[in-house]
Amino acid sequence: MSADKRLKPNSQCQVSKSGESGILNERILLIVFESVKWDLQLLCLIASLNRKLQAIAERLLWRKLCEYRAPRMVEALAKCATNGRINGGWHALAKLMFYCCGSESTRNFKLSQPRRGHFVTASRFSKTSGRSFLTRKCRGDLLYVSDPCEHPMGDKEDDLGIFRGVFQGFHRSRTKARLVQRKAELEDRVRCPYCGARVWSMSSARLVPKCAARRLGSHDGGLDYFVCVNGHLHGNCWLVPLSSDEDGGDDDEDDDDDESGVNDLDYDNRTVKTEKDSEPFPPPDQNNRIVCSGSLTIAITKRNQIFHWNKGMHLELHLEFLPLNLYLSLWIHTRD
């Protein structure tokens, strides 16, 4: 047997082994995906080739993809990770970041026709938006929620908004504690579209704050969302076109009505309406004064002492001389 015939099968074996070790080498895979800027379609293709690559993707590559696309969100979520693993797995988080799950009719949200899921090129997740989905007793939780993905439903219906989100450390969250405290039941027909786990309906558990609808641009009662046991959130809402007279109040605090009909005047808010809803004070002039005419009663409270006096037809308020520690209330009784 010649030397060439003996070396040929050995060289083929060596090439085969080096090729296998190359594609399974984690360092090489990281270099490849960094060069293509963590292309999602390529990662899905690599993860589907065989079980070994699927295991590498679930353990390492999906996390690196999430870190590349949303570094600050992943850093916050990883603080509650156990041995580098988050609830539901990194592949579920990657799917949540890039996939709108579509929508079907549920017990609390009816659709004329279902909407299929689809991949999205970009999504914005915000913990500020997430606060609007937490009740007052659960405000200590950290929740990231995306902007709603808009789906037109026809001329006779409002547009459908589909949103998704994720909790940090859901197993130890106040939201889960409230669900358990209220003995909320897991849904039978709905599953998490990202990890396949069972879900709670937040509408059925009565844990949907009113500020969630305002945040999404929907009307009260026009949304429904679910949270799975791994902390993934998905839901639907009707997107109502906003008008100029929509409620623009604070999401966190409800407005308190003053029974006396008197509004407070502070240094930063220099307009006061009368009991008869007359015109407010004119704006300050160039000398930082407010000048008005009418019968006026002023009450000033300072150090728990109340002083009253009446002014006649003319009043000048020099705002630069108003002490910040004075509480000033004005009652203006306009003449007929």
XYZ file of C-alpha atoms in Angstrom:
336
model
C 0.000 0.000 0.000
C 1.435 3.373 -1.051
C 1.917 6.317 1.261
C -0.641 8.404 -0.657
C -3.373 5.816 -0.115
C -2.595 5.576 3.583
C -2.673 9.375 4.135
C -5.847 10.111 2.189
C -8.436 8.656 4.614
C -6.562 10.105 7.607
C -6.591 13.603 6.083
C -10.335 13.348 5.407
C -10.928 12.354 9.017
C -8.882 15.278 10.286
C -10.805 17.753 8.104
C -14.094 16.320 9.301
C -13.094 16.630 12.940
C -11.754 20.168 12.537
C -14.909 21.213 10.715
C -17.105 19.792 13.455
C -15.055 21.389 16.218
C -15.095 24.718 14.362
C -18.852 25.076 14.070
C -19.306 23.858 17.633
C -16.607 26.107 19.050
C -18.303 28.814 21.112
C -15.556 31.370 20.536
C -15.798 30.949 16.772
C -19.583 31.239 16.887
C -19.357 34.464 18.892
C -16.921 35.947 16.385
C -19.189 34.988 13.487
C -22.331 36.488 15.020
C -20.527 39.637 16.119
C -19.387 40.117 12.530
C -22.982 39.899 11.247
C -24.306 42.068 14.116
C -26.276 39.218 15.625
C -28.543 38.579 12.686
C -31.747 37.018 14.009
C -32.505 34.831 10.995
C -29.001 33.376 10.946
C -29.205 32.544 14.646
C -32.538 30.794 14.139
C -30.990 28.781 11.300
C -27.910 27.770 13.310
C -30.009 26.775 16.335
C -32.120 24.455 14.167
C -29.241 22.463 12.625
C -28.745 19.909 15.402
C -29.159 19.393 19.128
C -25.635 20.469 20.032
C -26.009 23.833 18.322
C -29.465 24.220 19.814
C -27.995 23.699 23.299
C -25.241 26.257 22.647
C -27.809 28.746 21.373
C -30.069 28.322 24.404
C -27.172 28.573 26.850
C -25.145 31.360 25.241
C -26.168 32.759 21.869
C -29.715 33.883 22.681
C -28.439 35.760 25.724
C -25.743 37.483 23.667
C -28.371 38.479 21.114
C -30.545 40.035 23.838
C -27.557 41.842 25.345
C -26.637 43.247 21.943
C -30.148 44.556 21.209
C -31.238 45.733 24.710
C -28.191 45.914 27.013
C -29.736 47.935 29.855
C -32.913 45.877 30.042
C -30.965 42.606 30.019
C -28.614 43.911 32.707
C -31.599 44.659 34.951
C -33.270 41.301 34.280
C -30.022 39.375 34.845
C -29.739 40.681 38.416
C -32.361 38.142 39.453
C -31.043 35.351 37.217
C -29.976 32.059 38.787
C -26.708 30.648 37.415
C -27.040 32.930 34.415
C -30.529 31.652 33.586
C -33.697 33.737 33.654
C -37.237 32.458 34.052
C -38.421 30.887 30.819
C -34.963 30.914 29.228
C -33.078 33.406 27.082
C -34.661 32.065 23.896
C -38.103 33.041 25.239
C -36.870 36.552 26.026
C -35.386 36.858 22.531
C -38.692 35.784 21.007
C -40.534 38.309 23.179
C -38.219 41.079 21.991
C -38.655 40.377 18.270
C -42.051 38.714 17.877
C -45.545 40.217 18.046
C -47.661 37.281 19.155
C -50.881 38.259 17.370
C -54.275 38.048 19.009
C -57.407 35.946 19.356
C -60.676 36.479 21.187
C -60.537 35.799 24.916
C -63.047 35.745 27.723
C -62.617 39.476 28.399
C -61.626 40.731 24.930
C -63.622 39.963 21.778
C -62.294 40.281 18.232
C -64.184 40.113 14.958
C -61.230 38.266 13.410
C -57.925 36.976 14.817
C -54.572 38.515 14.020
C -51.529 36.379 13.190
C -48.176 36.883 14.865
C -45.203 38.322 13.021
C -41.594 39.318 13.562
C -40.787 42.984 14.121
C -37.607 44.760 13.111
C -37.451 46.982 16.198
C -39.289 47.383 19.495
C -38.995 49.823 22.384
C -39.382 48.440 25.904
C -39.799 50.898 28.766
C -39.917 50.446 32.537
C -41.748 53.790 32.723
C -44.551 52.272 30.655
C -44.351 49.183 32.835
C -45.158 51.219 35.949
C -48.541 52.046 34.432
C -49.418 48.336 34.472
C -48.711 47.945 38.190
C -51.228 48.653 40.917
C -50.205 50.914 43.782
C -49.322 47.999 46.052
C -47.110 46.481 43.339
C -45.144 49.599 42.356
C -41.970 48.090 43.791
C -41.848 45.556 40.928
C -39.805 46.144 37.792
C -41.726 45.563 34.570
C -40.694 46.376 31.001
C -43.526 46.860 28.482
C -43.301 47.507 24.751
C -45.148 50.099 22.728
C -48.298 48.578 21.206
C -47.959 47.081 17.742
C -50.802 48.612 15.720
C -53.079 46.389 13.615
C -55.855 48.027 11.529
C -59.216 46.291 12.011
C -61.320 48.060 9.384
C -63.221 51.308 9.040
C -65.905 50.453 11.609
C -63.507 49.408 14.382
C -60.680 51.003 16.302
C -57.160 49.834 15.594
C -55.945 46.879 17.619
C -52.845 47.320 19.758
C -50.810 44.260 20.777
C -48.197 44.718 23.483
C -45.820 42.515 25.449
C -43.497 42.775 28.418
C -41.401 40.998 31.024
C -41.013 41.171 34.819
C -37.729 41.157 36.683
C -37.665 38.288 39.196
C -41.371 37.503 38.872
C -41.255 34.622 41.366
C -40.450 37.089 44.165
C -42.557 39.974 42.862
C -45.424 41.702 44.623
C -47.613 41.127 41.585
C -47.362 37.352 41.930
C -47.961 37.669 45.670
C -51.169 39.603 44.949
C -52.291 36.960 42.447
C -51.734 34.232 45.014
C -53.396 36.288 47.736
C -56.487 36.786 45.591
C -56.499 33.083 44.674
C -56.501 33.908 40.973
C -56.912 30.835 38.794
C -54.653 30.007 35.868
C -56.321 30.141 32.465
C -57.251 26.856 30.807
C -57.305 27.945 27.165
C -54.537 30.554 27.033
C -50.806 29.841 27.112
C -47.810 32.128 27.023
C -46.850 32.597 23.354
C -43.168 32.919 24.310
C -42.432 30.096 26.743
C -45.619 28.002 26.623
C -46.304 28.327 30.366
C -49.734 28.840 31.919
C -50.981 32.368 32.462
C -53.146 34.506 34.740
C -55.694 36.932 33.327
C -55.036 40.279 34.993
C -58.556 41.426 34.083
C -60.115 38.443 35.833
C -57.836 39.033 38.828
C -58.912 42.725 38.881
C -55.301 43.912 38.786
C -55.533 46.230 35.768
C -54.995 49.860 36.855
C -56.788 52.639 34.990
C -53.506 54.314 34.112
C -52.643 51.334 31.870
C -55.376 52.343 29.417
C -54.196 55.950 29.443
C -50.622 54.869 28.793
C -51.659 52.803 25.765
C -54.066 55.401 24.381
C -57.086 53.190 25.016
C -60.360 53.712 26.864
C -61.107 52.319 30.302
C -61.994 48.645 30.002
C -60.667 48.458 26.450
C -57.693 46.242 27.212
C -56.869 42.795 28.503
C -53.522 41.188 29.249
C -52.005 38.055 30.730
C -48.928 37.259 32.810
C -47.402 33.780 32.750
C -45.747 31.993 35.663
C -42.342 32.985 34.238
C -43.197 36.690 34.199
C -43.877 37.218 30.481
C -46.727 39.619 29.705
C -48.828 39.862 26.560
C -52.088 41.630 25.869
C -54.415 43.550 23.567
C -56.094 46.951 23.598
C -58.305 49.114 21.423
C -56.386 52.197 20.287
C -58.685 55.208 20.454
C -57.667 58.378 18.563
C -56.717 61.010 21.119
C -58.398 64.422 21.126
C -57.468 67.709 22.758
C -59.915 67.224 25.626
C -58.624 63.796 26.671
C -57.717 63.373 30.301
C -54.106 64.380 30.754
C -53.845 63.703 34.456
C -50.983 62.082 36.242
C -50.845 58.326 35.957
C -49.810 57.877 39.563
C -52.166 60.174 41.460
C -55.907 60.781 41.218
C -57.212 64.341 41.241
C -58.787 65.433 44.524
C -61.783 67.766 44.208
C -61.997 70.672 46.635
C -65.516 70.865 48.019
C -65.245 74.615 48.703
C -64.629 75.382 45.044
C -61.410 77.210 45.928
C -58.186 76.463 44.096
C -54.731 76.978 45.515
C -52.271 79.471 44.116
C -48.631 78.587 44.453
C -45.518 80.274 43.151
C -45.337 78.072 40.070
C -49.034 78.160 39.191
C -50.253 81.708 39.105
C -53.757 81.377 37.700
C -56.837 80.909 39.865
C -60.407 80.362 38.759
C -63.331 81.847 40.642
C -66.235 80.021 42.219
C -68.320 80.964 39.190
C -65.706 79.693 36.727
C -64.986 83.213 35.511
C -61.867 84.130 33.595
C -58.574 83.432 35.423
C -56.118 86.082 36.503
C -54.315 87.818 33.674
C -50.698 86.711 33.240
C -47.948 88.642 35.033
C -46.796 91.809 33.286
C -43.203 92.757 32.532
C -42.746 93.873 36.155
C -43.849 90.440 37.382
C -47.181 91.778 38.695
C -50.746 90.533 38.500
C -53.328 93.331 38.403
C -57.057 92.692 38.678
C -60.214 94.495 39.775
C -63.105 93.286 41.882
C -64.075 92.478 45.432
C -61.407 90.231 46.924
C -60.982 88.279 50.118
C -57.528 86.956 51.000
C -56.739 84.327 53.618
C -53.105 83.684 54.493
C -52.030 80.829 56.746
C -48.638 81.088 58.396
C -47.475 79.034 61.372
C -51.036 77.843 62.059
C -52.340 81.447 62.286
C -54.985 82.713 59.873
C -55.224 86.335 58.781
C -58.128 87.798 56.770
C -58.628 91.139 55.127
C -60.636 92.599 52.277
C -59.367 94.638 49.382
C -61.340 97.027 47.275
C -61.541 97.461 43.551
C -57.838 97.181 42.765
C -55.218 94.561 43.629
C -51.565 94.191 42.736
C -49.637 91.027 43.611
C -45.859 91.404 43.436
C -44.901 87.780 42.927
C -41.230 88.233 43.689
C -42.124 89.252 47.249
C -44.446 86.304 47.979
C -42.668 84.061 50.531
C -42.605 80.432 49.489
C -43.673 79.321 52.976
C -47.021 81.136 52.732
C -50.135 79.288 51.681
C -52.248 81.757 49.692
C -55.897 81.134 48.803
C -57.939 83.604 46.812
C -61.681 83.962 46.530
C -62.736 86.368 43.818
C -66.345 87.538 43.792
C -66.893 89.253 40.485
C -69.475 91.949 40.110
C -72.560 91.371 38.022
